[in-house]
XYZ file of C-alpha atoms in Angstrom:
768
model
C -27.295 8.055 -23.380
C -23.605 6.850 -22.892
C -20.723 8.699 -21.140
C -19.254 9.496 -24.747
C -22.353 11.743 -26.122
C -21.426 14.644 -23.674
C -18.158 16.519 -24.162
C -15.738 16.910 -21.240
C -13.218 19.598 -22.055
C -9.781 19.857 -20.538
C -9.028 21.790 -17.156
C -7.156 24.743 -19.260
C -10.372 25.200 -20.832
C -13.598 24.734 -18.782
C -15.656 22.363 -19.953
C -19.805 21.651 -20.446
C -22.057 19.158 -20.358
C -24.443 18.816 -23.301
C -27.928 16.827 -24.750
C -30.059 15.081 -22.515
C -29.107 15.904 -18.750
C -32.138 13.983 -17.493
C -31.182 10.734 -19.146
C -27.594 10.307 -18.014
C -26.883 7.112 -15.808
C -27.759 8.164 -12.288
C -24.110 8.687 -11.408
C -23.613 11.414 -14.153
C -26.770 12.864 -13.288
C -25.932 13.178 -9.851
C -29.372 11.960 -8.636
C -29.743 9.048 -5.538
C -32.170 7.041 -5.439
C -32.970 8.005 -2.032
C -34.365 11.298 -3.868
C -37.195 11.806 -5.956
C -36.592 11.945 -9.873
C -37.388 15.731 -10.129
C -33.936 15.861 -8.818
C -34.340 17.505 -5.630
C -36.927 17.838 -2.718
C -38.060 20.338 -0.080
C -37.105 18.936 3.180
C -39.508 20.723 5.359
C -38.972 24.189 4.813
C -35.482 23.116 6.002
C -32.327 22.117 3.852
C -33.231 21.639 0.119
C -31.619 19.056 -2.129
C -30.878 19.992 -5.089
C -28.991 16.685 -6.349
C -28.002 13.324 -4.461
C -24.448 15.140 -3.388
C -25.432 18.572 -2.016
C -28.493 20.732 0.699
C -28.872 23.944 1.002
C -30.689 25.465 3.513
C -32.104 28.668 4.129
C -29.431 29.993 6.011
C -26.994 29.605 3.128
C -25.640 26.643 4.984
C -24.309 24.181 2.185
C -24.248 20.538 3.200
C -21.922 18.113 1.214
C -22.770 14.915 0.729
C -19.532 12.951 0.888
C -19.570 9.339 0.167
C -15.713 8.375 1.218
C -14.962 7.922 4.623
C -12.464 10.900 6.027
C -9.951 8.811 8.191
C -7.589 11.744 8.976
C -6.591 12.298 5.227
C -8.197 15.525 4.673
C -10.531 14.052 1.913
C -14.045 15.753 3.406
C -12.556 19.234 3.037
C -11.001 18.350 -0.564
C -13.985 16.959 -1.854
C -15.791 19.944 -0.540
C -13.557 22.322 -2.181
C -14.654 20.538 -5.509
C -18.018 21.206 -4.872
C -17.604 24.834 -3.517
C -15.702 25.830 -6.429
C -18.247 24.695 -8.931
C -20.682 26.342 -6.844
C -19.828 29.402 -5.787
C -20.622 29.389 -2.455
C -19.119 31.136 0.812
C -16.401 28.244 1.887
C -17.506 29.499 5.667
C -20.800 28.113 5.208
C -20.112 24.742 4.131
C -20.322 21.311 6.363
C -19.930 17.694 5.158
C -22.281 15.024 6.350
C -21.647 11.206 5.137
C -23.867 9.990 2.121
C -26.370 7.232 2.409
C -25.740 4.206 0.555
C -26.238 3.897 -2.932
C -24.499 2.908 -5.874
C -24.445 6.223 -7.359
C -21.590 7.104 -4.599
C -19.717 3.800 -5.933
C -15.802 4.115 -6.306
C -15.650 3.899 -10.111
C -11.807 4.891 -10.088
C -10.181 2.178 -7.322
C -11.748 -0.494 -9.599
C -10.576 0.438 -13.225
C -7.063 1.265 -11.578
C -6.841 -2.043 -10.163
C -6.326 -3.690 -13.400
C -3.012 -5.231 -14.570
C -2.071 -2.465 -17.023
C 0.773 0.044 -16.707
C -0.212 3.192 -16.234
C 1.093 4.610 -19.495
C -0.870 1.444 -21.439
C -3.092 2.702 -24.436
C -4.844 1.072 -27.112
C -8.255 0.683 -28.371
C -7.807 -2.980 -26.413
C -6.557 -1.548 -22.904
C -9.339 1.365 -23.236
C -12.032 -0.803 -24.131
C -11.170 -2.985 -20.830
C -10.973 0.189 -18.792
C -14.251 1.297 -20.190
C -15.936 -1.909 -19.436
C -14.702 -2.197 -16.027
C -15.960 1.419 -15.294
C -19.201 -0.019 -16.380
C -19.121 -2.656 -13.985
C -18.020 -0.799 -10.967
C -21.271 2.132 -11.860
C -22.890 -1.401 -11.871
C -21.588 -2.987 -8.690
C -21.946 0.734 -7.068
C -18.955 -0.693 -4.226
C -18.760 2.630 -2.130
C -15.018 2.399 -0.880
C -12.157 4.618 0.389
C -8.962 3.377 -0.333
C -6.070 3.370 -2.705
C -5.728 6.741 -2.748
C -8.738 7.296 -5.141
C -11.434 9.508 -2.983
C -9.963 13.098 -4.853
C -9.638 11.624 -8.284
C -13.306 9.265 -8.315
C -14.777 12.220 -7.321
C -12.960 14.844 -9.389
C -16.073 15.244 -11.592
C -19.016 14.182 -9.917
C -18.165 16.968 -7.022
C -17.637 19.713 -9.754
C -20.697 18.515 -11.653
C -22.646 18.463 -8.533
C -21.714 21.973 -7.826
C -22.194 23.203 -11.623
C -25.699 21.720 -11.943
C -26.899 23.403 -8.419
C -25.537 26.399 -9.625
C -27.638 26.166 -12.716
C -30.597 25.504 -11.258
C -30.137 28.628 -8.600
C -29.365 30.970 -11.742
C -32.610 29.764 -13.761
C -34.531 30.346 -10.410
C -33.178 33.829 -9.800
C -33.592 34.807 -13.418
C -37.181 33.352 -13.452
C -37.877 35.557 -10.222
C -36.773 38.637 -11.610
C -37.913 37.803 -15.548
C -34.260 38.034 -17.033
C -32.452 35.390 -19.211
C -30.218 33.261 -17.180
C -27.258 34.708 -19.250
C -27.529 37.845 -17.449
C -26.878 36.764 -14.194
C -23.999 35.653 -12.637
C -23.037 33.795 -8.875
C -20.683 35.026 -6.507
C -20.171 34.068 -2.447
C -23.109 32.207 -2.550
C -25.795 34.520 -4.176
C -27.028 35.044 -7.703
C -26.594 38.760 -8.886
C -28.152 40.430 -11.484
C -26.849 42.847 -14.269
C -28.694 45.595 -12.221
C -27.231 44.882 -8.743
C -30.255 42.878 -7.206
C -29.342 39.849 -5.251
C -30.556 36.676 -3.929
C -28.785 33.812 -1.644
C -29.094 30.597 -2.567
C -30.557 29.964 0.838
C -33.440 32.261 -0.715
C -33.666 30.540 -3.987
C -32.795 27.172 -3.524
C -36.547 25.554 -3.075
C -37.286 27.354 -6.227
C -34.363 26.006 -8.042
C -35.615 22.445 -7.447
C -37.593 22.845 -10.528
C -35.052 24.111 -12.702
C -33.400 21.156 -13.363
C -30.469 21.980 -15.772
C -30.097 20.191 -19.211
C -26.215 22.214 -19.637
C -23.974 22.957 -17.088
C -20.522 24.803 -17.348
C -17.531 23.163 -15.817
C -14.760 26.545 -14.697
C -11.486 26.676 -16.183
C -8.179 25.908 -14.010
C -7.601 29.473 -14.127
C -10.778 30.470 -12.965
C -10.459 28.669 -9.567
C -10.794 30.624 -6.499
C -11.755 27.586 -3.807
C -9.373 24.783 -5.917
C -5.533 25.213 -5.614
C -5.686 27.323 -2.099
C -4.669 25.783 1.036
C -8.325 25.928 2.422
C -8.375 25.264 6.391
C -9.644 21.468 7.303
C -13.336 21.632 7.986
C -12.986 18.927 10.912
C -9.671 20.572 12.459
C -12.134 22.112 15.047
C -13.747 19.400 16.319
C -10.639 17.168 16.042
C -8.544 19.794 18.081
C -11.448 20.639 20.693
C -12.392 16.842 21.201
C -15.619 17.105 19.676
C -15.173 15.147 17.119
C -17.530 11.584 17.063
C -15.603 8.741 16.165
C -17.085 5.379 16.201
C -15.745 4.284 19.572
C -17.316 7.731 20.812
C -21.115 6.295 19.673
C -23.178 6.772 22.826
C -26.543 5.535 22.992
C -29.165 4.816 26.099
C -29.022 1.754 27.795
C -26.094 0.453 25.883
C -24.143 -2.441 27.019
C -20.543 -2.729 26.128
C -18.658 -6.149 24.994
C -15.002 -7.639 24.859
C -14.117 -10.008 23.145
C -11.368 -13.460 23.681
C -10.421 -14.583 20.211
C -8.928 -17.880 19.433
C -5.894 -18.175 17.700
C -5.164 -18.238 13.699
C -6.909 -21.251 12.149
C -8.952 -22.154 15.363
C -12.016 -24.036 14.321
C -13.840 -23.539 17.942
C -14.428 -20.724 20.179
C -12.123 -20.879 23.302
C -12.690 -23.647 25.929
C -12.992 -23.004 29.605
C -14.242 -25.008 32.678
C -17.588 -24.485 34.159
C -15.732 -22.343 36.845
C -13.533 -19.728 34.813
C -17.233 -19.447 33.463
C -18.909 -19.187 37.033
C -16.243 -16.834 38.224
C -16.126 -14.418 34.690
C -19.947 -14.277 34.900
C -20.571 -13.115 38.744
C -17.887 -10.276 37.979
C -19.532 -6.989 38.868
C -21.743 -5.865 35.656
C -21.212 -8.587 33.510
C -24.405 -9.811 32.239
C -23.480 -12.649 29.749
C -20.797 -14.173 28.317
C -21.431 -15.393 24.262
C -19.794 -18.146 22.410
C -19.400 -17.035 18.847
C -18.566 -19.265 16.107
C -16.720 -16.896 13.467
C -18.270 -15.606 10.183
C -16.714 -15.612 6.965
C -15.656 -11.923 7.044
C -12.737 -13.168 8.912
C -13.470 -12.549 12.536
C -12.255 -15.998 14.446
C -14.053 -17.972 16.797
C -14.572 -16.331 20.045
C -15.836 -15.984 23.768
C -17.762 -12.841 24.276
C -18.282 -10.666 27.569
C -21.049 -8.613 27.651
C -21.436 -5.973 30.334
C -22.547 -2.471 31.929
C -19.384 -0.982 30.868
C -16.018 -1.824 28.712
C -13.787 -1.511 31.463
C -15.620 -4.826 33.291
C -16.205 -6.570 30.097
C -12.472 -6.228 29.383
C -11.772 -7.427 32.979
C -14.187 -10.267 32.879
C -12.636 -11.547 29.569
C -9.396 -11.701 31.034
C -10.573 -13.627 33.914
C -11.010 -16.409 30.776
C -7.536 -15.534 29.248
C -6.491 -19.103 29.798
C -8.683 -20.608 27.726
C -7.226 -22.481 24.471
C -8.978 -23.349 21.245
C -8.989 -26.807 19.055
C -7.429 -26.675 15.476
C -4.823 -23.366 16.532
C -2.192 -23.379 13.867
C 1.546 -23.189 15.397
C 2.270 -21.124 12.467
C 5.673 -19.142 12.531
C 6.850 -16.384 10.556
C 10.359 -18.057 10.441
C 8.716 -21.050 8.692
C 6.421 -18.858 6.788
C 9.516 -16.922 5.835
C 11.387 -20.111 4.861
C 8.755 -21.332 2.717
C 8.335 -17.930 0.664
C 12.247 -18.224 -0.020
C 11.557 -22.067 -0.973
C 8.506 -21.154 -3.486
C 10.598 -18.081 -4.831
C 13.703 -20.669 -5.763
C 11.493 -23.511 -7.087
C 8.557 -21.592 -8.882
C 8.647 -19.519 -12.144
C 5.908 -17.467 -10.500
C 2.507 -15.619 -12.612
C 3.923 -13.054 -15.120
C 2.393 -9.913 -14.807
C 4.203 -7.944 -17.538
C 6.963 -9.139 -19.871
C 8.305 -7.437 -22.982
C 11.794 -8.153 -24.863
C 12.306 -11.296 -23.729
C 14.363 -10.206 -20.754
C 15.171 -13.852 -19.471
C 17.028 -14.196 -22.402
C 18.509 -11.206 -22.632
C 20.056 -11.917 -18.878
C 21.218 -15.999 -19.864
C 23.677 -13.745 -22.664
C 24.813 -11.130 -20.474
C 28.560 -11.170 -19.474
C 27.499 -8.448 -16.685
C 24.762 -9.226 -14.350
C 23.865 -7.797 -11.002
C 21.560 -10.405 -8.637
C 20.117 -9.737 -5.599
C 17.200 -10.632 -3.353
C 14.942 -8.607 -0.612
C 12.805 -9.703 2.131
C 9.981 -7.587 4.023
C 8.307 -8.459 6.975
C 4.593 -8.788 8.067
C 3.456 -5.647 9.888
C 0.507 -4.910 11.741
C -2.121 -1.402 10.978
C -1.917 -0.443 14.805
C -4.545 2.425 14.003
C -4.854 4.528 16.765
C -8.214 3.624 17.297
C -9.228 0.090 17.622
C -11.655 -1.722 16.307
C -15.095 -1.046 17.342
C -18.456 -1.154 16.100
C -22.027 -0.859 17.976
C -25.214 -2.899 16.855
C -28.596 -2.317 17.621
C -30.896 -5.379 16.908
C -35.062 -4.844 17.140
C -38.372 -6.345 14.873
C -37.637 -4.051 12.131
C -33.845 -4.591 11.374
C -30.596 -3.171 12.342
C -28.316 -0.255 13.169
C -24.529 -0.359 13.152
C -22.256 2.970 14.335
C -18.807 2.530 13.108
C -16.338 3.886 11.063
C -15.350 1.895 8.179
C -13.849 2.215 4.472
C -16.474 0.220 3.164
C -19.814 1.306 4.220
C -21.764 -0.701 2.140
C -19.692 -4.301 2.730
C -20.000 -3.626 6.336
C -24.144 -3.454 6.060
C -24.140 -6.798 4.045
C -21.828 -8.115 6.800
C -24.702 -7.223 9.549
C -27.302 -8.671 7.151
C -25.452 -11.600 6.529
C -25.482 -12.474 10.447
C -28.721 -11.500 11.622
C -30.421 -13.093 8.206
C -31.827 -9.671 7.132
C -31.936 -7.800 3.997
C -29.631 -5.265 3.419
C -32.124 -2.931 3.345
C -33.338 -3.434 6.598
C -29.782 -2.167 8.003
C -29.107 1.283 8.714
C -25.385 2.638 8.747
C -24.607 5.575 10.838
C -20.966 6.074 9.352
C -17.902 8.028 11.724
C -14.874 9.129 10.893
C -12.103 6.891 11.582
C -9.258 7.153 13.698
C -6.946 5.578 11.029
C -7.597 3.182 8.335
C -4.549 2.394 6.689
C -6.431 -1.071 4.714
C -7.534 -2.292 8.251
C -11.404 -0.913 8.198
C -11.539 -2.521 4.487
C -12.356 -5.267 6.238
C -15.424 -6.112 8.394
C -14.677 -8.497 10.738
C -15.304 -6.662 13.692
C -18.849 -5.454 12.191
C -19.587 -8.889 11.792
C -18.449 -9.795 15.265
C -20.583 -7.041 17.105
C -23.669 -8.003 15.110
C -23.653 -11.334 16.564
C -23.140 -10.176 20.097
C -25.867 -7.681 19.538
C -28.267 -10.702 18.232
C -28.011 -11.705 21.783
C -29.189 -9.355 23.513
C -32.137 -8.037 21.097
C -33.565 -4.065 21.627
C -30.194 -3.113 23.344
C -27.358 -1.607 21.594
C -23.807 -3.148 22.359
C -20.697 -2.001 21.311
C -17.905 -3.901 20.662
C -14.219 -2.324 21.743
C -10.925 -4.282 21.057
C -8.324 -3.939 22.973
C -4.684 -2.849 21.709
C -3.625 -6.464 22.212
C -6.754 -7.978 20.340
C -6.267 -5.094 17.171
C -2.801 -6.124 17.179
C -2.987 -9.927 17.274
C -5.874 -9.970 15.165
C -5.350 -7.939 12.156
C -5.127 -8.829 8.719
C -1.168 -7.746 7.916
C 0.849 -7.215 5.282
C 2.202 -10.084 3.770
C 6.036 -10.571 4.339
C 7.444 -10.736 0.822
C 10.819 -12.037 -0.387
C 12.104 -10.922 -4.142
C 14.694 -11.997 -6.255
C 15.838 -8.496 -8.475
C 17.824 -9.171 -11.555
C 19.444 -7.240 -14.371
C 21.613 -7.219 -17.462
C 23.942 -4.476 -17.916
C 25.832 -3.118 -20.987
C 29.710 -1.843 -21.377
C 28.595 1.378 -19.858
C 26.299 0.232 -17.201
C 22.725 0.743 -18.819
C 19.979 -1.580 -17.957
C 19.811 -3.830 -20.967
C 17.060 -6.407 -18.766
C 15.319 -6.190 -16.234
C 14.139 -9.300 -13.681
C 11.984 -9.646 -11.195
C 10.516 -12.151 -9.401
C 8.846 -11.716 -6.012
C 6.672 -14.697 -3.443
C 4.383 -13.965 -0.821
C 0.516 -13.866 -0.098
C -1.683 -12.508 -2.260
C -3.704 -9.439 -0.284
C -6.290 -8.583 -2.601
C -7.017 -12.094 -2.865
C -7.750 -13.073 0.810
C -9.624 -10.014 1.129
C -12.374 -10.032 -1.679
C -12.510 -13.624 -0.581
C -13.717 -12.570 2.717
C -16.135 -9.914 1.384
C -17.603 -12.167 -1.046
C -15.979 -10.494 -4.183
C -14.982 -13.350 -6.393
C -14.315 -12.042 -9.528
C -10.772 -11.197 -8.861
C -9.802 -14.813 -7.632
C -8.706 -15.892 -11.226
C -5.332 -14.617 -12.597
C -2.579 -12.422 -10.947
C -3.060 -10.557 -7.901
C -1.622 -7.083 -9.271
C -1.308 -5.632 -5.422
C 1.196 -8.372 -4.673
C 3.663 -6.909 -6.567
C 2.922 -3.695 -7.789
C 5.628 -1.289 -8.096
C 7.826 -3.832 -10.099
C 5.909 -4.249 -13.370
C 4.337 -0.593 -13.027
C 7.756 1.169 -12.410
C 8.262 4.419 -14.419
C 12.071 3.342 -16.036
C 12.315 2.679 -19.498
C 14.332 -0.740 -19.862
C 14.482 -2.694 -23.299
C 13.204 -5.908 -21.738
C 11.255 -6.608 -18.651
C 9.718 -9.526 -16.872
C 8.130 -9.325 -13.609
C 6.341 -12.150 -11.894
C 5.175 -13.337 -8.906
C 4.330 -16.733 -7.036
C 1.702 -16.693 -4.122
C 2.049 -18.462 -1.197
C -0.595 -19.415 1.093
C 0.017 -19.184 5.245
C -2.610 -19.327 8.424
C -1.445 -15.705 9.046
C -4.447 -13.414 7.748
C -3.366 -10.612 5.265
C -5.012 -7.627 3.532
C -4.321 -4.248 2.341
C -1.308 -2.274 4.661
C -0.928 1.630 3.724
C 0.541 1.698 -0.492
C -0.056 -2.348 -0.454
C 2.411 -4.112 -2.364
C 4.195 -0.154 -3.219
C 5.471 -0.732 0.391
C 7.738 -3.163 0.024
C 8.500 -3.346 -3.825
C 9.442 0.283 -3.551
C 12.394 -0.451 -1.042
C 13.116 -3.632 -3.347
C 13.511 -1.703 -6.722
C 14.430 1.087 -5.440
C 17.607 -0.359 -3.522
C 18.263 -2.522 -6.742
C 18.277 0.770 -8.802
C 21.200 2.080 -6.276
C 22.940 -1.241 -6.482
C 23.427 -0.725 -10.363
C 24.328 2.708 -10.286
C 27.442 1.667 -7.969
C 27.896 -0.976 -10.160
C 27.593 1.113 -12.781
C 29.743 3.790 -11.078
C 27.608 6.311 -11.933
C 25.520 8.805 -9.380
C 22.088 7.536 -8.437
C 20.366 10.405 -8.978
C 21.780 10.855 -12.592
C 21.391 6.948 -13.188
C 17.963 7.221 -12.814
C 17.290 10.289 -14.907
C 19.260 8.568 -17.976
C 15.891 5.806 -17.545
C 13.233 8.351 -17.076
C 13.845 10.174 -20.156
C 10.793 8.852 -22.057
C 9.018 10.001 -18.900
C 9.675 13.831 -18.611
C 7.001 13.829 -15.626
C 8.729 11.458 -13.785
C 12.024 13.038 -14.401
C 10.813 16.420 -13.030
C 9.857 15.018 -9.916
C 13.520 13.921 -9.811
C 14.853 17.108 -10.619
C 13.076 19.371 -8.218
C 14.064 16.536 -5.280
C 17.724 16.978 -6.080
C 17.818 20.422 -6.352
C 15.541 21.273 -3.020
C 17.714 19.251 -1.062
C 21.235 19.961 -2.227
C 21.717 16.546 -4.085
C 25.797 16.591 -4.422
C 26.754 19.108 -2.163
C 28.642 18.513 1.156
C 26.811 17.531 4.264
C 27.928 18.737 7.635
C 28.564 16.680 10.243
C 25.275 15.356 12.555
C 24.457 16.975 15.711
C 26.615 14.199 17.682
C 29.363 14.861 15.125
C 29.046 11.408 13.535
C 29.131 12.070 9.304
C 25.670 12.167 7.305
C 25.165 10.750 3.595
C 22.131 11.323 1.375
C 19.746 8.627 -0.043
C 17.536 9.056 -3.478
C 14.647 6.660 -4.434
C 11.574 7.548 -6.695
C 8.704 5.630 -6.855
C 5.202 5.762 -9.144
C 2.371 4.779 -7.277
C -1.380 5.651 -7.294
C -0.895 7.900 -10.271
C 1.173 10.096 -8.549
C 4.932 10.162 -9.107
C 6.840 11.030 -5.441
C 11.190 11.023 -5.199
C 12.160 11.446 -1.309
C 15.964 12.206 -0.362
C 16.918 11.582 2.766
C 19.821 12.978 5.105
C 21.094 9.878 7.524
C 23.497 9.611 10.253
C 24.346 6.052 12.169
C 25.339 6.672 16.274
C 27.974 5.242 17.826
C 25.397 2.658 19.471
C 24.662 1.706 15.764
C 21.241 3.367 15.628
C 19.835 4.955 12.253
C 18.883 8.472 12.762
C 16.912 10.136 9.666
C 17.782 14.314 10.327
C 16.172 15.606 7.085
C 13.338 14.277 4.222
C 13.294 16.220 1.463
C 10.163 14.975 -0.832
C 8.851 16.129 -4.108
C 5.482 15.040 -5.468
C 3.766 15.128 -8.929
C -0.238 14.859 -7.882
C -1.469 16.060 -10.764
C -3.333 19.473 -9.374
C -3.154 20.577 -6.155
C -6.484 20.502 -4.970
C -5.195 21.643 -1.437
C -1.370 21.956 -1.060
C -1.661 21.858 2.756
C -3.483 18.530 2.989
C -1.213 17.182 0.199
C 1.617 18.585 2.258
C 0.130 17.000 5.376
C -0.183 13.688 3.901
C 3.445 13.517 2.284
C 4.590 14.021 5.772
C 2.558 11.434 7.274
C 3.207 8.903 5.310
C 6.945 9.545 5.108
C 6.353 9.163 9.207
C 4.771 5.951 8.942
C 7.317 4.642 6.402
C 9.771 5.767 8.506
C 8.792 3.820 11.417
C 8.173 0.704 9.182
C 11.658 1.162 7.878
C 13.369 1.275 11.215
C 10.835 -0.833 13.871
C 8.361 -2.158 11.352
C 8.288 -6.222 12.423
C 5.587 -8.470 13.709
C 6.965 -11.900 14.871
C 4.335 -14.613 14.989
C 5.500 -17.501 17.281
C 3.121 -20.665 17.839
C 0.406 -19.471 15.904
C 0.078 -15.960 18.062
C 2.288 -12.599 17.744
C 4.557 -11.632 19.836
C 4.086 -8.259 19.298
C 1.117 -6.768 21.764
C 1.055 -3.015 21.731
C 3.570 0.078 21.251
C 6.365 -0.911 23.566
C 6.937 -4.203 21.416
C 5.602 -2.420 17.976
C 7.477 0.992 17.960
C 6.103 3.535 16.009
C 8.211 6.754 15.205
C 8.632 8.898 18.338
C 8.898 12.782 18.054
C 12.631 12.737 19.334
C 12.940 10.417 16.131
C 10.997 12.505 13.710
C 13.185 14.233 11.152
C 12.767 17.676 9.293
C 10.385 17.284 6.470
C 10.336 19.081 3.806
C 7.799 18.772 0.431
C 7.591 20.464 -2.975
C 4.710 20.059 -5.171
C 4.888 20.031 -8.992
C 2.911 22.984 -10.734
C 0.405 20.620 -12.768
C -2.750 20.848 -14.368
C -3.383 17.217 -15.113
C -6.297 15.619 -12.984
C -5.194 14.958 -9.777
C -4.067 11.752 -8.391
C -3.468 10.103 -4.936
C -1.669 11.330 -2.144
C -2.965 9.352 0.788
C -0.108 6.812 0.348
C 2.961 7.689 -2.511
C 4.690 9.500 0.035
C 5.117 6.331 1.931
C 6.972 3.629 0.038
C 10.116 5.663 -1.267
C 11.307 6.600 2.084
C 12.917 3.079 3.115
C 14.896 2.746 -0.388
C 16.300 6.453 0.561
C 17.134 5.553 3.580
C 18.723 2.650 2.790
C 20.602 4.184 -0.002
C 21.743 6.578 2.044
C 23.160 4.162 4.775
C 25.175 2.446 1.814
C 26.425 5.802 0.587
C 27.490 6.326 4.333
C 29.065 2.959 5.255
C 29.351 0.670 2.462
C 26.594 -1.737 3.761
C 23.803 -2.874 1.773
C 20.730 -3.627 3.670
C 18.448 -6.068 1.700
C 15.623 -6.869 4.220
C 13.211 -4.306 6.452
C 13.207 -3.493 9.234
C 16.780 -1.831 8.881
C 19.531 -2.516 11.296
C 23.102 -1.945 11.248
C 24.781 -5.210 11.780
C 27.358 -3.568 14.159
C 29.041 -0.178 15.329
C 32.123 -1.212 13.060
C 30.028 -1.460 9.928
C 29.324 2.613 10.530
């Protein structure tokens, strides 16, 4: 039975799933391959699984099985809320655990939304392609946390699982009492009859297994008691008292530790050491072995690994080998790479991603044009928890303990390195000390497997130092973009042409993990934020020229949006200045056909006091406001930044007001936290972020050189959420892209200086 054969009513009216529930595909009927086809199992009088997404224990503990990684974004809490809403359980009895690896937990939304269609694109062809991609995604079953997709991907499955379990519990209670199920209701973890009788979920769970529903009803939004409320995060206590266990906290009997000395970019061999150096390292206290690693297709370079009884011993012994050299290393530098990108931008037309209205022809014929080029540097992920993984190899297979955004790919990497079938590798997923796209890669996992292979039967934990982590990343690619626009006599845009150049991060990533379907055609992540912007232009041409380099690249928080928002929103301000119009009002004229974006813009200007006088900064220097609006991951965010320039030329951001439309706000507190997080992360990149590579090695090695925003530099942040009943959209990343252009636009208003490259640096005090 296909998806279209049952009905999903809108949020405002509630909904029901009818007809042949048991015949639906696995993801829709909510049954995993690890559960029997009856849809549930009594686990020895303990917890009972009513479907592949939750278990109920006799003491009424509800365990929500979550297929997404928790990396600080609050996903575990938000997804548990969806389940709890439809189940009608007691929130105080809810906990979460990571799901097993199974196709039913695959991320469908991220793959469908990765298609190169504008958000508003519709029509038979577009709908057909999206349907086919969804079908393909369900078949692939790739478990992935990324693209701000967790809540929207699980919006229906989690709710359906809760409603399905609730229907089973009601049916079990009705059978026990000999009454019609329609006479029973649920409340706070119990089924209640018309005569006041109650049976707790924990009492009913084992009986509910045999009552599999053929019809379930979802709540209307007006009836939500959990969704939309600022429910406390389920992980706050453990993270506050230090009991939360990250991958780096994995601890097993007889565990050994490994530190690595990795070859530079492009090297074809492990670092070469003298016999004396090797002997010195092996003789150091606690050292068990020094292992040469060839590297793998997953991106881990050739390396030497020191295995010891403690990580510090391994780290010190690896340091004794630090003067080693490797053959084939690249002498690449960011200076030459950026020049290559500029040359490509100038000499290549690029691959079109979206075009209509013959924008280039309109531009060529226009009497009034604006032309500007922008640049953004390489950036490191710099997660607080460095890369780490623990692997134990045995006769039965292997086990992996780590935090990853792609547990299935991590399992496959271990299996590939060890020559095992995937099913012989068990993954113990941990919470992540930051992901930002870095843990979509599994190089550190493959490396751990290769080291553990040399010590069978013993768990080996690999931990990268901060320096390792900074210098062996898959960086956000440096990008250069040329933006051109034609304006009419009233300053209205008649054509918008965007051409960017840089490496293709998703193509590079998919090649590493063996997902080769994406190697042909454009990489939409390279230029997202240009071809999919919300403004209504009569003519648009957006293209990208892909470049190559020895510098490895990957997905960085908000991916292409992270720099293209700076390019586009700075340029929109330039157009407003040429048109001699207020920047917010200028944007509003181009959003008349996009009421959702217009509401966000209006809310940001209202709450920020846009257009009203600003008092001087605490040091007496003048302040100014700048605005930017950006659509990403299904959400729209507008930000207004209040900025000053100190006497020494330092840029200070005093206040940021953000407005966001992310559909229905599942948990307003988590949304606020994520928008604030994106702003702070974005400010770190906008004011400080730059990775400089010389002779094939990054100059920056730790946070003293790769600065993040300090507490005393953090602005006051206000977040305002647009009320909506639309399906939830992403919040983990959309807060980041608008902040750099908002600050740059404020600086232009304040100083008259237009900064077109990141990080933002005033040329001199005189310009202020």
